[in-house]
CSV table of C-alpha atoms in Angstrom, one decimal:
chain,number,residue,atom,x,y,z
A,149,MET,CA,-2.7,-132.8,-103.4
A,150,LYS,CA,-2.3,-136.3,-101.9
A,151,LYS,CA,-4.8,-136.8,-98.9
A,152,PHE,CA,-4.6,-139.1,-96.0
A,153,ARG,CA,-7.9,-140.5,-94.9
A,154,ASP,CA,-7.2,-142.9,-91.9
A,155,ILE,CA,-4.2,-142.5,-89.8
A,156,LEU,CA,-3.1,-145.3,-87.4
A,157,VAL,CA,-0.7,-144.0,-84.5
A,158,TYR,CA,1.5,-146.6,-82.8
A,159,ALA,CA,2.4,-144.7,-79.6
A,160,GLU,CA,5.2,-146.9,-78.4
A,161,ILE,CA,6.0,-144.2,-75.9
A,162,ASP,CA,3.8,-141.2,-74.5
A,163,ASP,CA,4.4,-137.9,-76.1
A,164,ALA,CA,1.7,-135.3,-76.5
A,165,ASP,CA,3.8,-133.0,-78.8
A,166,CYS,CA,4.1,-135.9,-81.4
A,167,ILE,CA,0.3,-136.5,-81.2
A,168,ALA,CA,-0.2,-132.8,-81.7
A,169,GLN,CA,1.9,-132.9,-84.9
A,170,VAL,CA,-0.4,-135.8,-86.1
A,171,VAL,CA,-3.5,-133.8,-85.2
A,172,ARG,CA,-2.3,-130.8,-87.2
A,173,LEU,CA,-1.8,-133.1,-90.3
A,174,ALA,CA,-5.1,-134.8,-89.8
A,175,ARG,CA,-6.9,-131.5,-89.7
A,176,ALA,CA,-5.3,-130.4,-93.0
A,177,HIS,CA,-6.4,-133.6,-94.5
A,178,GLY,CA,-9.7,-134.2,-92.9
A,179,ALA,CA,-8.3,-137.5,-91.8
A,180,ALA,CA,-9.5,-139.8,-88.9
A,181,ILE,CA,-6.9,-140.9,-86.1
A,182,THR,CA,-6.8,-144.1,-84.2
A,183,VAL,CA,-4.1,-144.5,-81.6
A,184,CYS,CA,-2.9,-147.9,-80.6
A,185,GLU,CA,-0.6,-149.9,-78.3
A,186,VAL,CA,0.8,-153.4,-78.9
A,187,VAL,CA,1.3,-155.8,-76.0
A,188,GLU,CA,3.1,-159.0,-75.8
A,189,PRO,CA,0.8,-162.0,-76.1
A,190,PRO,CA,0.6,-164.6,-73.4
A,191,PRO,CA,2.7,-167.8,-74.0
A,192,ARG,CA,1.0,-171.1,-74.7
A,193,ALA,CA,1.8,-172.9,-71.6
A,194,LYS,CA,0.0,-174.5,-68.8
A,195,ASP,CA,-1.5,-171.9,-66.4
A,196,VAL,CA,-2.8,-174.0,-63.5
A,197,HIS,CA,-3.3,-171.0,-61.3
A,198,GLY,CA,-4.4,-168.5,-63.9
A,199,VAL,CA,-1.3,-166.3,-63.4
A,200,VAL,CA,-0.5,-166.0,-67.1
A,201,ALA,CA,-4.1,-164.9,-67.9
A,202,ARG,CA,-4.1,-162.4,-65.0
A,203,ILE,CA,-0.7,-160.9,-66.2
A,204,SER,CA,-2.0,-160.6,-69.8
A,205,LYS,CA,-5.2,-158.9,-68.5
A,206,LEU,CA,-3.3,-156.5,-66.5
A,207,ARG,CA,-0.9,-155.6,-69.3
A,208,SER,CA,-3.8,-154.9,-71.6
A,209,ALA,CA,-5.7,-152.9,-69.0
A,210,ARG,CA,-2.7,-150.8,-68.3
A,211,ALA,CA,-2.0,-150.3,-71.9
A,212,SER,CA,-5.6,-149.2,-72.4
A,213,ARG,CA,-5.4,-146.7,-69.4
A,214,ARG,CA,-2.1,-145.2,-70.8
A,215,LEU,CA,-3.8,-144.6,-74.2
A,216,ARG,CA,-6.9,-143.2,-72.5
A,217,ARG,CA,-4.8,-140.6,-70.7
A,218,LEU,CA,-2.7,-139.7,-73.7
A,219,CYS,CA,-5.8,-139.3,-76.0
A,220,ALA,CA,-7.8,-137.4,-73.4
A,221,GLN,CA,-5.8,-134.3,-74.5
A,222,PHE,CA,-7.1,-134.5,-78.0
A,223,ALA,CA,-10.7,-135.9,-77.3
A,224,ASP,CA,-12.1,-133.9,-80.1
A,225,GLU,CA,-9.6,-135.1,-82.7
A,226,ILE,CA,-8.9,-138.8,-82.0
A,227,LEU,CA,-11.5,-141.2,-83.2
A,228,ASP,CA,-10.6,-144.3,-81.1
A,229,PHE,CA,-7.8,-146.1,-79.4
A,230,SER,CA,-7.0,-149.8,-79.4
A,231,VAL,CA,-4.8,-152.4,-77.8
A,232,PHE,CA,-3.5,-155.2,-79.9
A,233,ASP,CA,-1.3,-158.2,-79.1
A,234,GLY,CA,1.6,-159.7,-80.9
A,235,ALA,CA,4.9,-158.4,-82.4
A,236,PRO,CA,4.3,-154.7,-83.1
A,237,TYR,CA,5.3,-154.6,-86.7
A,238,LEU,CA,3.1,-157.6,-87.5
A,239,ALA,CA,0.1,-156.3,-85.5
A,240,ILE,CA,0.4,-152.9,-87.2
A,241,THR,CA,0.8,-154.3,-90.7
A,242,GLN,CA,-2.1,-156.6,-90.2
A,243,GLN,CA,-4.3,-153.6,-89.2
A,244,VAL,CA,-3.2,-151.7,-92.3
A,245,LEU,CA,-4.0,-154.6,-94.5
A,246,THR,CA,-7.5,-155.3,-92.9
A,247,GLN,CA,-8.6,-151.8,-92.1
A,248,ASN,CA,-7.0,-149.9,-95.0
A,249,TYR,CA,-5.1,-147.2,-93.0
A,250,ASP,CA,-3.1,-145.1,-95.4
A,251,LEU,CA,-0.8,-143.6,-92.9
A,252,VAL,CA,1.0,-145.3,-89.9
A,253,VAL,CA,2.7,-143.0,-87.4
A,254,HIS,CA,5.3,-144.6,-85.1
A,255,ILE,CA,6.2,-142.6,-82.1
A,256,SER,CA,9.4,-143.9,-80.4
A,257,GLU,CA,12.7,-142.9,-79.0
A,258,PRO,CA,15.7,-143.2,-81.5
A,259,LEU,CA,17.6,-146.4,-80.9
A,260,HIS,CA,20.6,-144.7,-79.5
A,261,GLY,CA,19.2,-141.4,-78.3
A,262,GLY,CA,20.8,-138.4,-80.0
A,263,THR,CA,23.9,-140.2,-81.3
A,264,GLY,CA,22.4,-140.7,-84.8
A,265,THR,CA,20.4,-144.0,-85.0
A,266,GLY,CA,16.8,-142.9,-85.9
A,267,LEU,CA,14.8,-146.1,-85.9
A,268,ASN,CA,14.5,-149.1,-83.6
A,269,ALA,CA,13.8,-152.6,-84.8
A,270,THR,CA,10.1,-152.1,-85.0
A,271,GLY,CA,10.6,-148.8,-87.0
A,272,MET,CA,12.8,-150.5,-89.4
A,273,HIS,CA,10.3,-153.4,-89.9
A,274,LEU,CA,7.6,-151.0,-90.5
A,275,MET,CA,9.5,-149.0,-93.1
A,276,ARG,CA,10.3,-152.3,-94.9
A,277,LYS,CA,7.1,-154.2,-94.6
A,278,CYS,CA,4.2,-151.9,-93.9
A,279,PRO,CA,2.3,-151.5,-97.1
A,280,CYS,CA,1.3,-147.8,-96.5
A,281,THR,CA,3.2,-144.6,-95.8
A,282,VAL,CA,5.1,-144.6,-92.5
A,283,TRP,CA,6.0,-141.5,-90.5
A,284,ALA,CA,8.5,-142.1,-87.7
A,285,LEU,CA,8.3,-139.4,-85.0
A,286,HIS,CA,10.8,-138.9,-82.1
A,287,PRO,CA,9.7,-137.1,-79.0
A,288,ALA,CA,11.5,-133.7,-78.4
A,289,ARG,CA,13.9,-134.2,-81.4
A,290,SER,CA,13.4,-130.9,-83.2
A,291,PRO,CA,10.5,-128.9,-81.7
A,292,ASP,CA,11.6,-125.7,-83.4
A,293,ARG,CA,12.3,-127.1,-86.7
A,294,ALA,CA,9.4,-126.7,-89.2
A,295,ASP,CA,11.3,-127.1,-92.6
A,296,VAL,CA,11.1,-130.4,-94.7
A,297,VAL,CA,13.7,-131.9,-96.8
A,298,LEU,CA,12.6,-134.2,-99.6
A,299,ALA,CA,15.3,-136.3,-100.9
A,300,LEU,CA,14.7,-137.4,-104.4
A,301,ASP,CA,16.3,-140.3,-106.0
A,302,ARG,CA,16.6,-140.3,-109.8
A,303,GLU,CA,15.8,-144.1,-109.9
A,304,VAL,CA,12.6,-143.1,-108.1
A,305,ALA,CA,11.8,-140.0,-110.1
A,306,GLY,CA,13.1,-141.3,-113.5
A,307,GLU,CA,11.8,-140.7,-117.0
A,308,THR,CA,8.7,-143.0,-117.0
A,309,THR,CA,5.2,-141.8,-116.3
A,310,VAL,CA,4.8,-144.1,-113.3
A,311,ALA,CA,8.1,-142.8,-111.8
A,312,ASP,CA,7.1,-139.2,-112.4
A,313,ALA,CA,3.8,-139.8,-110.8
A,314,PHE,CA,5.6,-141.2,-107.7
A,315,ALA,CA,7.7,-138.2,-107.5
A,316,LEU,CA,4.7,-136.0,-107.5
A,317,THR,CA,3.3,-138.1,-104.7
A,318,LEU,CA,6.4,-137.7,-102.7
A,319,ALA,CA,6.5,-134.0,-103.3
A,320,GLU,CA,2.7,-133.7,-102.2
A,321,SER,CA,3.3,-135.4,-99.0
A,322,ALA,CA,6.3,-133.4,-98.3
A,323,MET,CA,4.4,-130.1,-99.1
A,324,SER,CA,1.6,-131.2,-96.8
A,325,LEU,CA,3.9,-131.7,-93.9
A,326,ALA,CA,5.7,-128.4,-94.5
A,327,VAL,CA,2.4,-126.5,-94.8
A,328,ALA,CA,1.0,-128.1,-91.6
A,329,ALA,CA,4.2,-127.2,-89.8
A,330,GLY,CA,4.6,-123.7,-91.1
A,331,GLY,CA,7.8,-124.4,-92.7
A,332,GLN,CA,9.7,-124.5,-96.0
A,333,LEU,CA,10.4,-127.3,-98.4
A,334,HIS,CA,13.9,-128.1,-99.6
A,335,LEU,CA,14.3,-130.5,-102.5
A,336,VAL,CA,17.6,-132.3,-102.6
A,337,HIS,CA,19.2,-134.7,-105.1
A,338,ALA,CA,22.7,-136.0,-104.6
A,339,TRP,CA,24.4,-137.6,-107.7
A,340,ARG,CA,27.7,-139.0,-109.0
A,341,PRO,CA,28.7,-139.9,-112.6
A,342,TYR,CA,28.0,-143.4,-113.4
A,343,GLY,CA,31.1,-145.5,-112.7
A,344,HIS,CA,32.8,-142.6,-111.1
A,345,GLU,CA,35.2,-144.8,-109.1
A,346,LEU,CA,36.5,-146.4,-112.4
A,347,LEU,CA,37.1,-143.4,-114.6
A,348,GLY,CA,40.8,-143.2,-113.7
A,349,ASP,CA,41.3,-146.9,-113.9
A,350,PRO,CA,44.0,-147.9,-116.4
A,351,GLU,CA,41.9,-150.8,-117.8
A,352,LEU,CA,39.3,-148.2,-119.0
A,353,ARG,CA,42.0,-146.3,-121.0
A,354,LEU,CA,40.4,-142.8,-120.8
A,355,THR,CA,42.4,-139.8,-121.2
A,356,VAL,CA,41.9,-136.9,-118.7
A,357,ALA,CA,40.1,-135.0,-121.4
A,358,GLU,CA,37.8,-138.0,-122.0
A,359,GLN,CA,37.1,-138.3,-118.4
A,360,ASP,CA,36.3,-134.5,-118.1
A,361,LEU,CA,34.0,-134.6,-121.2
A,362,TYR,CA,32.2,-137.7,-119.7
A,363,ARG,CA,31.7,-136.0,-116.3
A,364,ARG,CA,30.3,-132.9,-118.1
A,365,GLN,CA,27.9,-134.8,-120.1
A,366,GLN,CA,26.7,-136.7,-117.1
A,367,ARG,CA,26.3,-133.4,-115.1
A,368,LYS,CA,24.5,-131.6,-118.0
A,369,ASP,CA,22.1,-134.6,-118.2
A,370,THR,CA,21.4,-134.5,-114.4
A,371,GLU,CA,21.0,-130.8,-114.3
A,372,SER,CA,18.4,-130.9,-117.1
A,373,TRP,CA,16.4,-133.7,-115.3
A,374,PHE,CA,16.6,-131.9,-111.9
A,375,ARG,CA,15.6,-128.6,-113.3
A,376,ARG,CA,12.5,-130.2,-115.0
A,377,ILE,CA,11.5,-131.9,-111.7
A,378,THR,CA,12.0,-128.8,-109.6
A,379,GLN,CA,10.0,-126.6,-111.9
A,380,ARG,CA,7.2,-129.1,-112.0
A,381,LEU,CA,7.1,-129.4,-108.3
A,382,GLN,CA,7.3,-125.6,-107.9
A,383,SER,CA,4.3,-125.2,-110.1
A,384,ILE,CA,2.0,-127.4,-107.9
A,385,ALA,CA,3.2,-125.9,-104.6
A,386,PRO,CA,0.7,-123.9,-102.5
A,387,ASP,CA,1.3,-120.1,-102.8
A,388,GLU,CA,2.3,-120.0,-99.1
A,389,LEU,CA,5.0,-122.6,-99.4
A,390,ALA,CA,8.6,-121.7,-100.4
A,391,VAL,CA,10.4,-124.4,-102.3
A,392,HIS,CA,14.1,-124.5,-102.6
A,393,SER,CA,16.2,-126.9,-104.6
A,394,ARG,CA,19.8,-128.3,-104.2
A,395,LEU,CA,21.6,-130.4,-106.7
A,396,LEU,CA,24.7,-131.8,-105.0
A,397,GLU,CA,27.6,-134.0,-106.4
A,398,GLY,CA,28.7,-136.5,-103.8
A,399,PRO,CA,27.6,-139.5,-101.8
A,400,SER,CA,23.8,-139.5,-101.3
A,401,VAL,CA,23.7,-140.5,-97.5
A,402,THR,CA,26.3,-137.8,-96.5
A,403,SER,CA,24.7,-135.1,-98.9
A,404,VAL,CA,21.2,-135.7,-97.6
A,405,LEU,CA,22.1,-135.7,-93.8
A,406,GLU,CA,24.3,-132.6,-94.2
A,407,THR,CA,21.4,-130.8,-95.9
A,408,VAL,CA,19.1,-131.8,-93.1
A,409,GLU,CA,21.5,-130.2,-90.5
A,410,GLU,CA,22.4,-127.2,-92.7
A,411,VAL,CA,18.8,-126.1,-93.2
A,412,ARG,CA,17.7,-127.3,-89.7
A,413,ALA,CA,15.0,-129.5,-91.1
A,414,GLY,CA,12.4,-131.2,-88.8
A,415,THR,CA,11.3,-133.8,-91.2
A,416,LEU,CA,12.8,-135.8,-94.0
A,417,VAL,CA,10.8,-137.4,-96.7
A,418,LEU,CA,12.0,-140.4,-98.6
A,419,GLY,CA,10.8,-142.9,-101.2
A,420,THR,CA,11.6,-146.6,-100.7
A,421,VAL,CA,12.1,-149.2,-103.5
A,422,GLY,CA,13.2,-147.8,-106.8
A,423,THR,CA,11.0,-148.3,-109.7
A,424,SER,CA,13.4,-150.8,-111.2
A,425,ALA,CA,13.6,-153.0,-108.2
A,426,ASN,CA,11.4,-155.7,-107.1
A,427,PRO,CA,8.5,-154.2,-105.1
A,428,GLY,CA,7.9,-155.7,-101.6
A,429,VAL,CA,11.4,-157.2,-101.2
A,430,LEU,CA,13.8,-154.6,-99.6
A,431,ILE,CA,13.9,-150.8,-99.2
A,432,GLY,CA,16.5,-149.1,-101.1
A,433,VAL,CA,20.1,-149.3,-99.8
A,434,THR,CA,20.4,-145.5,-99.8
A,435,THR,CA,17.1,-145.2,-97.9
A,436,GLU,CA,18.0,-147.8,-95.4
A,437,SER,CA,21.4,-146.1,-94.7
A,438,ILE,CA,19.8,-142.7,-94.3
A,439,LEU,CA,17.2,-144.2,-91.8
A,440,ALA,CA,20.1,-145.8,-89.9
A,441,ALA,CA,21.8,-142.4,-89.4
A,442,CYS,CA,19.0,-139.8,-89.2
A,443,ASP,CA,17.4,-138.9,-85.8
A,444,ILE,CA,14.8,-136.5,-87.0
A,445,SER,CA,11.2,-137.3,-88.1
A,446,VAL,CA,11.1,-139.3,-91.3
A,447,LEU,CA,8.2,-139.9,-93.6
A,448,VAL,CA,8.7,-142.9,-96.0
A,449,LEU,CA,6.4,-143.7,-99.0
A,450,LYS,CA,6.1,-146.9,-100.9
A,451,PRO,CA,6.1,-146.9,-104.7
A,452,PRO,CA,3.3,-147.8,-106.9
A,453,GLY,CA,2.8,-151.7,-107.0
A,454,PHE,CA,4.5,-152.2,-103.6
A,455,VAL,CA,3.2,-155.3,-102.0
A,456,SER,CA,4.0,-156.1,-98.4
A,457,PRO,CA,6.1,-159.2,-98.0
A,458,LEU,CA,3.8,-160.0,-95.0
A,459,ALA,CA,0.5,-160.0,-97.1
A,460,ARG,CA,0.6,-163.5,-98.4
A,461,GLY,CA,1.2,-165.0,-94.9
A,462,PHE,CA,-1.7,-163.2,-93.5
A,463,GLN,CA,-3.9,-164.4,-96.4
A,464,GLU,CA,-2.8,-168.0,-95.8
A,465,GLN,CA,-3.7,-167.6,-92.1
A,466,GLY,CA,-7.2,-166.3,-93.0
A,467,GLY,CA,-6.3,-162.9,-91.5
A,468,PHE,CA,-8.3,-161.0,-94.3
């Protein structure tokens, strides 16, 4: 089972319930927790009367007091708290690169409240660029929802050893969250026949019978793959965890979001860049679309070989 060792929590807003979720996960993993805030740095301008310096000092002091109050409720669980300055996603990513955190938790309100957009700009930057696993938590989104949905992309969980290993890592992380919350795990994969939008195109010159045969072949292949993956994941699941599976034909984004609502899941687990893509460049289109439409807790893992696009810049600046 994948174990987290060092967790960095960016508490953009106060929420003890979200911290409590992190504490439960940390207990299960034996992980250390550090909570942080990021404040805007002072401008590089003349400060004849020292006002800029005083404002900067007050901001940092208030951020530190806020974190102290928030962490006081979990004094036996939280290792430390810190205040950094700079752009939040840059400061957090630099901490991950220099201190080797393996999980970043971002506590924030969804961008548009309950209307559907789950991540603000900082959250999206962290998902794209932070080199470790990122868990986005939203206050009071789903306090009664313990189930976890794992959305598995066949490009991520393909036929290679590396891809299969990443699928298992995704599953282990999803299982950890479900067990810690006392919920169940729902494995979902949405698929469509390759080139489905062109099957009836006159230029393709396929008869109705040929189209049907092609769809059946594609479905059979997908079902075989999904059955193999499901059985393997069920074989490694803890005894106390129920694992359900859903193979859906249709658009991925809609299918995943509808599953989340139907099973009343509290957390969605996703992989980012597919194994055939260039690591460190962009998160997958499907993942990004889901992140833009989901307002529950989301855990996003990076694939093997992922390199943060910010890493080289920090190296050139002598950051680590």
